[in-house]
PDB file of C-alpha atoms and ligand atoms in Angstrom:
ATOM      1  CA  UNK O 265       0.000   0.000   0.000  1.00  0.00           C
ATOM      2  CA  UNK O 266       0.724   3.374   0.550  1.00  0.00           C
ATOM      3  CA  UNK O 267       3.570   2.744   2.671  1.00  0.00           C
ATOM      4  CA  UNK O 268       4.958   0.786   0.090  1.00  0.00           C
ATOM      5  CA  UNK O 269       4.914   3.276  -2.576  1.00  0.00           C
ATOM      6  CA  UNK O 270       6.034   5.762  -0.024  1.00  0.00           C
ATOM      7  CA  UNK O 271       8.391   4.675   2.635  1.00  0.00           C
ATOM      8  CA  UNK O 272       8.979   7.517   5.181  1.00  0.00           C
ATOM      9  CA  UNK O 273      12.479   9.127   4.083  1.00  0.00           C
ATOM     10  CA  UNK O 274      14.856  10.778   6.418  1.00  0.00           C
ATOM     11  CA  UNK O 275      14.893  14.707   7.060  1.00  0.00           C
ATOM     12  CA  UNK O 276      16.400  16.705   4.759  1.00  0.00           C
ATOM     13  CA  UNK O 277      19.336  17.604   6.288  1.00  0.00           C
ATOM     14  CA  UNK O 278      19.553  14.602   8.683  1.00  0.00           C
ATOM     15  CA  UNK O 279      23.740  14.400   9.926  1.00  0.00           C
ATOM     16  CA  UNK O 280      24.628  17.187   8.153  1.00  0.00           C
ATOM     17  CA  UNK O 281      26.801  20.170   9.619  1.00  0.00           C
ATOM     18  CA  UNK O 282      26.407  23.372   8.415  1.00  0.00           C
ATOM     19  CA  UNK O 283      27.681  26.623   9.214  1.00  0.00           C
ATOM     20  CA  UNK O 284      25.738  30.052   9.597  1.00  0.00           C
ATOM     21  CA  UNK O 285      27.208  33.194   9.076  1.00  0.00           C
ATOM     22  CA  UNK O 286      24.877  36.390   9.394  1.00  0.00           C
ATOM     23  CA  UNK O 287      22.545  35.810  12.492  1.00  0.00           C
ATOM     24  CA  UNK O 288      21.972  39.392  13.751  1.00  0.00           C
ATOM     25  CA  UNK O 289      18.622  38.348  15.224  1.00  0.00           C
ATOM     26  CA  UNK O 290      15.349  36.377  15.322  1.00  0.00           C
ATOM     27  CA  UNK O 291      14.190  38.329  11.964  1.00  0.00           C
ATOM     28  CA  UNK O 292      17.792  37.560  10.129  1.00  0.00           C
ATOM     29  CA  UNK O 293      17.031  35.684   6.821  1.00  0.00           C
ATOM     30  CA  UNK O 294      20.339  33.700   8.216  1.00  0.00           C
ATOM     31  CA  UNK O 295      18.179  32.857  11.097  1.00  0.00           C
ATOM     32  CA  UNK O 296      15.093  31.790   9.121  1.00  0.00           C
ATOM     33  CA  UNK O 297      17.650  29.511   6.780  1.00  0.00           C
ATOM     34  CA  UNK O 298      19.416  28.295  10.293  1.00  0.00           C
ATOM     35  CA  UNK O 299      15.875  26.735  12.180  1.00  0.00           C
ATOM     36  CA  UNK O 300      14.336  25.485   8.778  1.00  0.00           C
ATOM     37  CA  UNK O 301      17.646  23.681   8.335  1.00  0.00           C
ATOM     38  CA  UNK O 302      17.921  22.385  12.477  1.00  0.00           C
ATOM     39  CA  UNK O 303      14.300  21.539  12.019  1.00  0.00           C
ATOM     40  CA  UNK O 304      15.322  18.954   8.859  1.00  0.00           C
ATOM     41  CA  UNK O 305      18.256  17.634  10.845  1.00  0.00           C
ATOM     42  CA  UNK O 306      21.307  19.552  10.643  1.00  0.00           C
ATOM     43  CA  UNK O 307      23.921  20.683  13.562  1.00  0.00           C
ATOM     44  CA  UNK O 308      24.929  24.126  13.313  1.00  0.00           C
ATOM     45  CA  UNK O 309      28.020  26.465  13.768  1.00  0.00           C
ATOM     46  CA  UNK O 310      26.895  30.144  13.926  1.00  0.00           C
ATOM     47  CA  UNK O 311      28.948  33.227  14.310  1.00  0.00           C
ATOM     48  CA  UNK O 312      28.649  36.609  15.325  1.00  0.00           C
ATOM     49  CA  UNK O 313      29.996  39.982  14.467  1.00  0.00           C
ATOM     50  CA  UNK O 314      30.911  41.934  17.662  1.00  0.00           C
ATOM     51  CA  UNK O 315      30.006  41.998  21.090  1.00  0.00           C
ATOM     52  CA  UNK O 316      26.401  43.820  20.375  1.00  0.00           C
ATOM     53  CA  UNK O 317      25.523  41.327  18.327  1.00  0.00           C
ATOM     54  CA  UNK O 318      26.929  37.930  20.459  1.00  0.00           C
ATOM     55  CA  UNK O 319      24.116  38.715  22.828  1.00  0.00           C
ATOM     56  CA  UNK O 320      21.220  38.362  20.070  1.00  0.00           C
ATOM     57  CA  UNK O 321      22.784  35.078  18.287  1.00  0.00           C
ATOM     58  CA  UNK O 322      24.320  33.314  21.360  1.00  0.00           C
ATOM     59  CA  UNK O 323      20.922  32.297  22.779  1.00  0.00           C
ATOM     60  CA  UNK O 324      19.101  31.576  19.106  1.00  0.00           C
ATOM     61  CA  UNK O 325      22.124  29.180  18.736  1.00  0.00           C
ATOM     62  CA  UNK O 326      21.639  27.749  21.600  1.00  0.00           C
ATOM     63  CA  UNK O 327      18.382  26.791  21.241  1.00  0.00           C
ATOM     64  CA  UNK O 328      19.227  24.306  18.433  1.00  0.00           C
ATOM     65  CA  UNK O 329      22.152  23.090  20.369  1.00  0.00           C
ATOM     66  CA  UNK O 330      25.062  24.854  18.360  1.00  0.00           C
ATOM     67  CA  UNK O 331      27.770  23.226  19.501  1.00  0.00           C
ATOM     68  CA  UNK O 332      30.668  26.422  17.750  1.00  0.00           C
ATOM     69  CA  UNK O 333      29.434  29.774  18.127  1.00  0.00           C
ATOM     70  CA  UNK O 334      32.429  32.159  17.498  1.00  0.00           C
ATOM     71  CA  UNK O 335      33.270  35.948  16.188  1.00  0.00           C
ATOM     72  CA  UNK O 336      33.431  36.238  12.740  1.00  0.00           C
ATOM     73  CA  UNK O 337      34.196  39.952  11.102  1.00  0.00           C
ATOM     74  CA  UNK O 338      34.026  38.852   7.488  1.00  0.00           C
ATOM     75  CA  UNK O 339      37.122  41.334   6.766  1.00  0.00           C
ATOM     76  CA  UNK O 340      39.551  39.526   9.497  1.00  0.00           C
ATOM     77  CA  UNK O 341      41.446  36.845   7.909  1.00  0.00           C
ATOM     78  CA  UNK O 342      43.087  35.663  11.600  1.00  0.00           C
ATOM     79  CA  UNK O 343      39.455  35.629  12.962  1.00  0.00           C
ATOM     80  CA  UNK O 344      38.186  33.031   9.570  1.00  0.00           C
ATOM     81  CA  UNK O 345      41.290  30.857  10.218  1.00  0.00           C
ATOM     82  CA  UNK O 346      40.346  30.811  13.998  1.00  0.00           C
ATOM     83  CA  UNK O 347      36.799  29.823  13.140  1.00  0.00           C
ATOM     84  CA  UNK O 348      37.590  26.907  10.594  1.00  0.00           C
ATOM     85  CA  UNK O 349      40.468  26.277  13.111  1.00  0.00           C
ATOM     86  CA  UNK O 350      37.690  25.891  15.758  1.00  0.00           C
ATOM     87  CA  UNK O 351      35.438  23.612  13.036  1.00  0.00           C
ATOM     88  CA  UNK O 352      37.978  21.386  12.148  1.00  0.00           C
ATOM     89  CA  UNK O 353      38.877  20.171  15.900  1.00  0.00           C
ATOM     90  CA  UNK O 354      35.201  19.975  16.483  1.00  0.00           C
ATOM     91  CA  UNK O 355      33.499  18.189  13.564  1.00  0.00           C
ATOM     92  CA  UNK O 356      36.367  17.369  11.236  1.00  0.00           C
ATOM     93  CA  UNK O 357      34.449  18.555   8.159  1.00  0.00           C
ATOM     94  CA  UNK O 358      31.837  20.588   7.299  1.00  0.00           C
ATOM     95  CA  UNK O 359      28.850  19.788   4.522  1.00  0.00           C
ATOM     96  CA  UNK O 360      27.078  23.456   4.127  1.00  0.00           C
ATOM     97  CA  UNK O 361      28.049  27.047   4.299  1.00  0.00           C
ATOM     98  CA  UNK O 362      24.991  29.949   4.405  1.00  0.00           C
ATOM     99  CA  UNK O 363      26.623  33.614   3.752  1.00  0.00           C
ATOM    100  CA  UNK O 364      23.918  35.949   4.586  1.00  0.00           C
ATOM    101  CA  UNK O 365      26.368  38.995   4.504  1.00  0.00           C
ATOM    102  CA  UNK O 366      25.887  42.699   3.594  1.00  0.00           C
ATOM    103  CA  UNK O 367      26.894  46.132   4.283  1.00  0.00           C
ATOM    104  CA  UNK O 368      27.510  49.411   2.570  1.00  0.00           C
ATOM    105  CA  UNK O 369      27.667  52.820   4.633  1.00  0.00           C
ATOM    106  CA  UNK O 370      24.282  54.366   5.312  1.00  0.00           C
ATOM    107  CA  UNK O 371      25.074  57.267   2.683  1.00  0.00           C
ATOM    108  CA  UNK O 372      25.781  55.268  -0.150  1.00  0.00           C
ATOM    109  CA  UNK O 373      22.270  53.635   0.036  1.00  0.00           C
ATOM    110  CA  UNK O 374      20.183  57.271  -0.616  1.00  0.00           C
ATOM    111  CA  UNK O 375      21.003  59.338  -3.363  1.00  0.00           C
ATOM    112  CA  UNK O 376      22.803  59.152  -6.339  1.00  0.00           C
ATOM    113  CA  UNK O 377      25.223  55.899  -7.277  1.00  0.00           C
ATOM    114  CA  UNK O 378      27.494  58.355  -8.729  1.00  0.00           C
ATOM    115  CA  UNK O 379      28.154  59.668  -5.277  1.00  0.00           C
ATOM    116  CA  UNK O 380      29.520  56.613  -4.642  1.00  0.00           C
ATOM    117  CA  UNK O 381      33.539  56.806  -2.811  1.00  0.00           C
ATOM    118  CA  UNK O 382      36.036  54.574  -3.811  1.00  0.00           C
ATOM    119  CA  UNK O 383      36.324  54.119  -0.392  1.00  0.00           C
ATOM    120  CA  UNK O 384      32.183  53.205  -0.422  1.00  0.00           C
ATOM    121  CA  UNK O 385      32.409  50.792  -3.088  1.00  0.00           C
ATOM    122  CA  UNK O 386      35.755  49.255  -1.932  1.00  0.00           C
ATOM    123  CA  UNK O 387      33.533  48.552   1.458  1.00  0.00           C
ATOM    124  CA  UNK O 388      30.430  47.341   0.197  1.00  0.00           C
ATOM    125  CA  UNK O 389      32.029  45.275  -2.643  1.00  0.00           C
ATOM    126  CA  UNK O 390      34.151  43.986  -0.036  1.00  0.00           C
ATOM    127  CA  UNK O 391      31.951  42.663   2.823  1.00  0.00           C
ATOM    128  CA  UNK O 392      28.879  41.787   0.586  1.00  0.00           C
ATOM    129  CA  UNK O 393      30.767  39.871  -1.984  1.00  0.00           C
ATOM    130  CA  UNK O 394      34.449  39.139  -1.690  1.00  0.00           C
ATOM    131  CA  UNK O 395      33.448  37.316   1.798  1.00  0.00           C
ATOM    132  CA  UNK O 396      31.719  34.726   0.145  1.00  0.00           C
ATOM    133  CA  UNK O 397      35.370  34.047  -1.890  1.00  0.00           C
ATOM    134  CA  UNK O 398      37.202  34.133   1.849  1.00  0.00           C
ATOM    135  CA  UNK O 399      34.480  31.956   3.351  1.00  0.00           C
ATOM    136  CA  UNK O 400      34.747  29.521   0.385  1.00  0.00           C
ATOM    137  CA  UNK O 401      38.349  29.502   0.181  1.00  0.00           C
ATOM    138  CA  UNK O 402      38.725  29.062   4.171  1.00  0.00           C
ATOM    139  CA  UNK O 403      36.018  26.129   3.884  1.00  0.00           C
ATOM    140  CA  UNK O 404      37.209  24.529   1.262  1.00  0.00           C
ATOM    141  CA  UNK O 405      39.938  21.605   2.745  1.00  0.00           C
ATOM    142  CA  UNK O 406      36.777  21.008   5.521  1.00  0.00           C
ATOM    143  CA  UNK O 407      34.073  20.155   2.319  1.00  0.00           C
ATOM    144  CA  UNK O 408      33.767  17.034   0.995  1.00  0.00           C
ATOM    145  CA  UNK O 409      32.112  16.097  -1.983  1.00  0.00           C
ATOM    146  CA  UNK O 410      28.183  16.522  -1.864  1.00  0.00           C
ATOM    147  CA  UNK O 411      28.605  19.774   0.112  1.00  0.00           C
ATOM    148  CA  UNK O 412      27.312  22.640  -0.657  1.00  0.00           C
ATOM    149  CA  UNK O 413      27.454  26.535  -0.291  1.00  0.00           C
ATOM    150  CA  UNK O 414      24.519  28.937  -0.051  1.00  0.00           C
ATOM    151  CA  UNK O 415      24.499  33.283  -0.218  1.00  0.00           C
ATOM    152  CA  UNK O 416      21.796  35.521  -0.636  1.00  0.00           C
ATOM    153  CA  UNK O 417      21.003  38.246  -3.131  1.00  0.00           C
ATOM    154  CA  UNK O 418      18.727  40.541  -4.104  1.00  0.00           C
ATOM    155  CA  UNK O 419      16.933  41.601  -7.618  1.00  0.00           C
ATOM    156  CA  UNK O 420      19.030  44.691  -7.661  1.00  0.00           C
ATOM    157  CA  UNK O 421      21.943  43.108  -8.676  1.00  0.00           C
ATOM    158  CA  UNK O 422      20.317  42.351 -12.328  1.00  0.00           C
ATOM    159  CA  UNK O 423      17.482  45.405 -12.239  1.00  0.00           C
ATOM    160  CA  UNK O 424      18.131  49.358 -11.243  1.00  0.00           C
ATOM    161  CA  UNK O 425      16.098  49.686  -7.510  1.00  0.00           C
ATOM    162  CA  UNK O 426      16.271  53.468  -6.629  1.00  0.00           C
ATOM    163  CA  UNK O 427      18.550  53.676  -3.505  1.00  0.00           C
ATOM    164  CA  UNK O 428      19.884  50.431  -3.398  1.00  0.00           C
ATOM    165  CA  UNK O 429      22.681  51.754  -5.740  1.00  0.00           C
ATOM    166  CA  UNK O 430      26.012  50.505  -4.446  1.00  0.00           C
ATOM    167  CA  UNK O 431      24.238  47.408  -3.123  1.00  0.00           C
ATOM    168  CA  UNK O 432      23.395  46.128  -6.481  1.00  0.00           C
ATOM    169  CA  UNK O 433      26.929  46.604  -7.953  1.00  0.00           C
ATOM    170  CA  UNK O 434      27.895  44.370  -4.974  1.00  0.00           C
ATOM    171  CA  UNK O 435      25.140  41.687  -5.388  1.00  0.00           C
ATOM    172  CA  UNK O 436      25.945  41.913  -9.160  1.00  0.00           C
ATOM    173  CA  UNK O 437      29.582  41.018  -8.308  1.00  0.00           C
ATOM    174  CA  UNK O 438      28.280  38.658  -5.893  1.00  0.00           C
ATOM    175  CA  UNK O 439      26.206  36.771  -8.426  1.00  0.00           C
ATOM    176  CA  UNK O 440      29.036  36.124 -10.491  1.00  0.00           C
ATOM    177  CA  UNK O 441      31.168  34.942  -7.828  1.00  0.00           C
ATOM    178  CA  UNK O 442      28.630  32.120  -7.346  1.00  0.00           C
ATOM    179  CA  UNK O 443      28.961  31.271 -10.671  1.00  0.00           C
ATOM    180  CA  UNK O 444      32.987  31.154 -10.437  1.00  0.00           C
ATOM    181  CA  UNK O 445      32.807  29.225  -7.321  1.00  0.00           C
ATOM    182  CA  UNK O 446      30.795  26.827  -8.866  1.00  0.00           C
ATOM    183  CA  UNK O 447      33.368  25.877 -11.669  1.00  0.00           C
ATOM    184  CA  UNK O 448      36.211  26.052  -9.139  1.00  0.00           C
ATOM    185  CA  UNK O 449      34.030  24.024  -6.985  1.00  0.00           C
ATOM    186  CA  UNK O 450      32.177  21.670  -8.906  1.00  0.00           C
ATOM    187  CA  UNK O 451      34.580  18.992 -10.092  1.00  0.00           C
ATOM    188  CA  UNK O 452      34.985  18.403  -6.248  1.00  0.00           C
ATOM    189  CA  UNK O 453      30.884  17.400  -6.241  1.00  0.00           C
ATOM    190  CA  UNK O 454      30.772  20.883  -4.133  1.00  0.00           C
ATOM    191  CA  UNK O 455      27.586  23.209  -5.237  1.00  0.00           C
ATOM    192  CA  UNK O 456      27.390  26.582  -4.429  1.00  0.00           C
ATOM    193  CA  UNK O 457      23.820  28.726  -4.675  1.00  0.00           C
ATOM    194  CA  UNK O 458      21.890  31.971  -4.022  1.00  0.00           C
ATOM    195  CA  UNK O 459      18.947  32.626  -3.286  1.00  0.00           C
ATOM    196  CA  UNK O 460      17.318  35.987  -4.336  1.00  0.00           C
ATOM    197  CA  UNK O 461      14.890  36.949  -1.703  1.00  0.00           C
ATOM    198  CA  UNK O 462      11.828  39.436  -2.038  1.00  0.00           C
ATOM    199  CA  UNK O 463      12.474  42.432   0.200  1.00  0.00           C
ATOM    200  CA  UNK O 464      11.554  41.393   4.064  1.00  0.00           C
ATOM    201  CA  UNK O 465      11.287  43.545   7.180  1.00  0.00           C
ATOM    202  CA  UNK O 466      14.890  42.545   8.951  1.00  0.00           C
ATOM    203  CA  UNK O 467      17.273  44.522  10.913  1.00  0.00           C
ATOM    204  CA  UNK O 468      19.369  45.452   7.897  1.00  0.00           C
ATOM    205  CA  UNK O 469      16.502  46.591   5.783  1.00  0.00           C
ATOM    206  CA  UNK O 470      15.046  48.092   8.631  1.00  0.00           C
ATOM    207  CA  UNK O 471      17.493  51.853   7.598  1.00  0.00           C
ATOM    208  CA  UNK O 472      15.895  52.281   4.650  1.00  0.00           C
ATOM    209  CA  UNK O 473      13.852  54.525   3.707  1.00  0.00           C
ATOM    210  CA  UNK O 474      10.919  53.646   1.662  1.00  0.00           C
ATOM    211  CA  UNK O 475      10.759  49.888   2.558  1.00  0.00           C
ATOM    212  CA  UNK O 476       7.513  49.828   3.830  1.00  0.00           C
ATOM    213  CA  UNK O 477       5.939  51.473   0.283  1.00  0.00           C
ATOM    214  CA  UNK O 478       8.260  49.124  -1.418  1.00  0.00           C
ATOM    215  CA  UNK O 479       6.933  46.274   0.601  1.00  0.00           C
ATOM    216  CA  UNK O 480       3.158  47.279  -0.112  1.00  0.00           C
ATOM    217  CA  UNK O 481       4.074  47.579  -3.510  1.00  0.00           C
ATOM    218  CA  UNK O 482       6.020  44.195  -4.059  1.00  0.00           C
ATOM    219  CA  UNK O 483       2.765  42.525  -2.740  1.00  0.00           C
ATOM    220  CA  UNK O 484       0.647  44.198  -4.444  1.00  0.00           C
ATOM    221  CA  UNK O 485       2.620  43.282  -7.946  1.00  0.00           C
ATOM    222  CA  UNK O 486       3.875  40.096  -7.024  1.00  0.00           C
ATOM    223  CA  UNK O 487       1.440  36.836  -8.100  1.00  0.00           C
ATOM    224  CA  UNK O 488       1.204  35.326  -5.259  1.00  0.00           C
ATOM    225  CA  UNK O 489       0.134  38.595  -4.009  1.00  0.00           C
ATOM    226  CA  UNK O 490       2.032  38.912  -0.579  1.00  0.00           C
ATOM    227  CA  UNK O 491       5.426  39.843   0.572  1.00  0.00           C
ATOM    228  CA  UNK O 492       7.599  36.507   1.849  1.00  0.00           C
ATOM    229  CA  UNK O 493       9.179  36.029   5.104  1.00  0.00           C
ATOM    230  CA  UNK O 494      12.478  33.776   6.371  1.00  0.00           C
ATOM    231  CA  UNK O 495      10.587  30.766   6.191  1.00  0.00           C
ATOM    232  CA  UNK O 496       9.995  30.963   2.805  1.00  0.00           C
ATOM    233  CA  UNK O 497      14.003  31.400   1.998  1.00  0.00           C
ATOM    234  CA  UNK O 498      14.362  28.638   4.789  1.00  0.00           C
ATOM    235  CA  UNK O 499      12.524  25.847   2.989  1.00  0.00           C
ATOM    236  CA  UNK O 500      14.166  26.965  -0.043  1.00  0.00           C
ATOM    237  CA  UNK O 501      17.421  26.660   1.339  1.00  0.00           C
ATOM    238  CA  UNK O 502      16.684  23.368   3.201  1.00  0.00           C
ATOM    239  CA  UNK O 503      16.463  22.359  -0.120  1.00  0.00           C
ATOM    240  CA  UNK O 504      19.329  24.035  -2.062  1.00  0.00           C
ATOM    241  CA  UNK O 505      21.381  22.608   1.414  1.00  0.00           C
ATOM    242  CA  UNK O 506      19.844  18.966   0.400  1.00  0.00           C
ATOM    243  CA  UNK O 507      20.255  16.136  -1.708  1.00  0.00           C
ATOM    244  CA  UNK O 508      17.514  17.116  -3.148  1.00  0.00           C
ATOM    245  CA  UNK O 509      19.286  19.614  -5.464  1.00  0.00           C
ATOM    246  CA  UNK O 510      22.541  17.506  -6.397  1.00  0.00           C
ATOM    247  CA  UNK O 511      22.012  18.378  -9.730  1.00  0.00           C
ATOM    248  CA  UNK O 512      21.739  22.293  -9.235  1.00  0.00           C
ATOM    249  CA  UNK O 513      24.559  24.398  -9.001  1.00  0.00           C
ATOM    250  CA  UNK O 514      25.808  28.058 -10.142  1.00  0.00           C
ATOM    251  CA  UNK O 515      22.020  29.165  -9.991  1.00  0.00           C
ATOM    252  CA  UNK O 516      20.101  32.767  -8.451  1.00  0.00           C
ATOM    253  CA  UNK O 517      17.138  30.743  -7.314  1.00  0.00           C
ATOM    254  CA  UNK O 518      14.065  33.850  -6.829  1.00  0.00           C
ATOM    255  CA  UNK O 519      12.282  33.219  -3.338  1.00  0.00           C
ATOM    256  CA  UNK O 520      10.274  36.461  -3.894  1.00  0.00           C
ATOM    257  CA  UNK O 521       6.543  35.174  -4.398  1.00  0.00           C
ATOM    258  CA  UNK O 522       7.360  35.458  -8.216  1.00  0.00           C
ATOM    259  CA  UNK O 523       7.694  39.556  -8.481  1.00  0.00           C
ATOM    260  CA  UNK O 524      10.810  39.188 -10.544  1.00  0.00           C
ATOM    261  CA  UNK O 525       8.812  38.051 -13.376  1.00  0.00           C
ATOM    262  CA  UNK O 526       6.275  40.375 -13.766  1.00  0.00           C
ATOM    263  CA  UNK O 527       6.623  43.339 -16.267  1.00  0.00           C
ATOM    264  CA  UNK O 528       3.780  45.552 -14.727  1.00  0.00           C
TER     265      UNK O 528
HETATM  266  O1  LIG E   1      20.552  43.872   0.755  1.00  0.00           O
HETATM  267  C1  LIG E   1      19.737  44.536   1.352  1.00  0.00           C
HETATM  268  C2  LIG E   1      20.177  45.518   2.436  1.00  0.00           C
HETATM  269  C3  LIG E   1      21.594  45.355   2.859  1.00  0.00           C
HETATM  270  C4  LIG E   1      22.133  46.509   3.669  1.00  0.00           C
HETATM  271  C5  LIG E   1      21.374  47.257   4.560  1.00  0.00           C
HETATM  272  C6  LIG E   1      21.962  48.284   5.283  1.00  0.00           C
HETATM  273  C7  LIG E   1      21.171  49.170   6.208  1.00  0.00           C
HETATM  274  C8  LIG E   1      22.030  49.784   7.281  1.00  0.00           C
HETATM  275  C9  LIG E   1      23.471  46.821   3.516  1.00  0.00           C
HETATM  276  N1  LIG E   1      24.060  47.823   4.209  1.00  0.00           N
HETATM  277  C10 LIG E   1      23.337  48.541   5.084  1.00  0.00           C
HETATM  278  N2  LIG E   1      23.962  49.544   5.769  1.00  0.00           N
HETATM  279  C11 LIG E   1      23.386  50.212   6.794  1.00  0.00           C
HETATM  280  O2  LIG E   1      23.989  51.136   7.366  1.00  0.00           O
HETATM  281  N3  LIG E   1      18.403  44.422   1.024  1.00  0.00           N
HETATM  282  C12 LIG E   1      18.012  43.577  -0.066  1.00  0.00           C
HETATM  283  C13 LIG E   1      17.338  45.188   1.716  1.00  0.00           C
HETATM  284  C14 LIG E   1      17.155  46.474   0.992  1.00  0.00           C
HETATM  285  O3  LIG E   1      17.989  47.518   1.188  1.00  0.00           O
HETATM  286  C15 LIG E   1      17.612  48.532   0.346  1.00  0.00           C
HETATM  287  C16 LIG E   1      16.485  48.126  -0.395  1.00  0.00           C
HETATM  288  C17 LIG E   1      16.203  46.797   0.010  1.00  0.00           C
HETATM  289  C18 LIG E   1      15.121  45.917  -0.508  1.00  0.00           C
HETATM  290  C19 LIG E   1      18.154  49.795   0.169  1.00  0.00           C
HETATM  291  C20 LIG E   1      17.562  50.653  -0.741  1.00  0.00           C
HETATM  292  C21 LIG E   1      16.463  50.254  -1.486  1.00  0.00           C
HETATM  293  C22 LIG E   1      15.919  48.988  -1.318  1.00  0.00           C
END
């Protein structure tokens, strides 16, 4: 019968280890990727960028039993060698990365793009895209084949979003890099992903001005005719994380209730 047909498989992510970077707090896309993936099985490693933000992601990482939760400023290269240091002694190996990883100063997300400072662009291109090289790079001797890496990116890398400006240039660069890692990465059975989410209400988004218009806006145009939230990148990612997409790699994957294809 039916159980025949359909004996009960495994969670998704059942003994695999995975490790978060991006946590700022409960409403962090990293966090809604980090329960959806405990919740199919995984053991995480989280990090946490300064003191501030230790106290938000210590106790969320505790509460799916993290057994690594260290600092992680993506632009230290003694602090990623301590980390993978740290993951190495602990599990030996490592089978998924999330990088869910952004900044650019405050002015360069208002006005005009051709504002921009060298000094700007060197920042934003640096923490919002060139981490995901340093993370892959570091990772790479702990990754065995069938693991996987995982960013996220946004729909103005490819389109012009007033304000986001310096952002998109970064998530443009960012983009590509997936696709680089992917051919460096690949013959090793390694896949590495993004997902491009729909905007949500987080702590990073939470600066800008205009997001709640934008938000009415994208629900109003999108077709399934609301905004998304973490757990819709979290099932996605459970399944970009899974065996379930061993065949997909180098892709932008749209968790945005479908508003990147509409015209009008
Ligand atoms: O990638 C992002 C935002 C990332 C971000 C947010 C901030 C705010 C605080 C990067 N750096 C900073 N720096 C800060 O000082 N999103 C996809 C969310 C977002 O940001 C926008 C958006 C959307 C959507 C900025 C302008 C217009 C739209």
């Amino acid at each position: 019968m039916s159980e025949e047909a359909h004996p009960s498989t495994p969670p998704l992510l059942a003994g695999k280890r995975g490790l978060v970077v991006g946590v700022a707090n409960q409403r962090s896309i990293a966090w809604g990727v980090a329960s959806n993936a405990a919740a199919a099985g995984a053991e995480l490693a989280f990090t946490f960028q300064g003191d501030a933000l230790e106290k938000r992601v210590r106790p969320l990482a505790e509460s799916v039993d993290a057994p690594i939760i260290e600092p992680l400023d993506v632009t230290d290269d003694e602090q990623m060698a301590q980390l993978f240091q740290k993951i190495q002694e602990t599990w030996g190996g490592l089978d998924f990365v999330v990088h869910s990883v952004a900044f650019a100063d405050r002015d360069d997300l208002k006005g005009r793009t051709i504002d921009t400072s060298r000094d700007g662009f060197h920042k934003a291109l640096e923490i919002s895209a060139y981490s995901l090289i340093s993370l892959a790079r570091a990772a790479e001797p702990l990754l065995a084949p069938g693991a996987s890496l995982l960013t996220m990116t946004y729909l103005g890398s490819i389109q012009a979003v007033p304000n986001y400006n310096v952002m998109g240039i970064a998530k443009a660069a960012l983009e590509a890099s997936v696709r680089y890692l992917a051919l460096d990465l690949g013959p090793n059975g390694i896949r590495v992903n993004a997902i491009s989410a729909g905007p949500v209400k987080t702590l990073a988004a939470s600066g800008v001005g205009g997001l709640r218009g934008m938000l009415g806006t994208a629900a109003e145009r999108a077709p399934l005719k609301r905004n998304i939230d973490t757990d819709d990148v979290g099932r996605a990612a459970t399944y970009l994380l899974s065996e379930y997409a061993s065949g997909v790699t180098g892709e932008i994957h749209y968790v945005d209730a479908g508003l990147n294809i509409t015209a009008w």
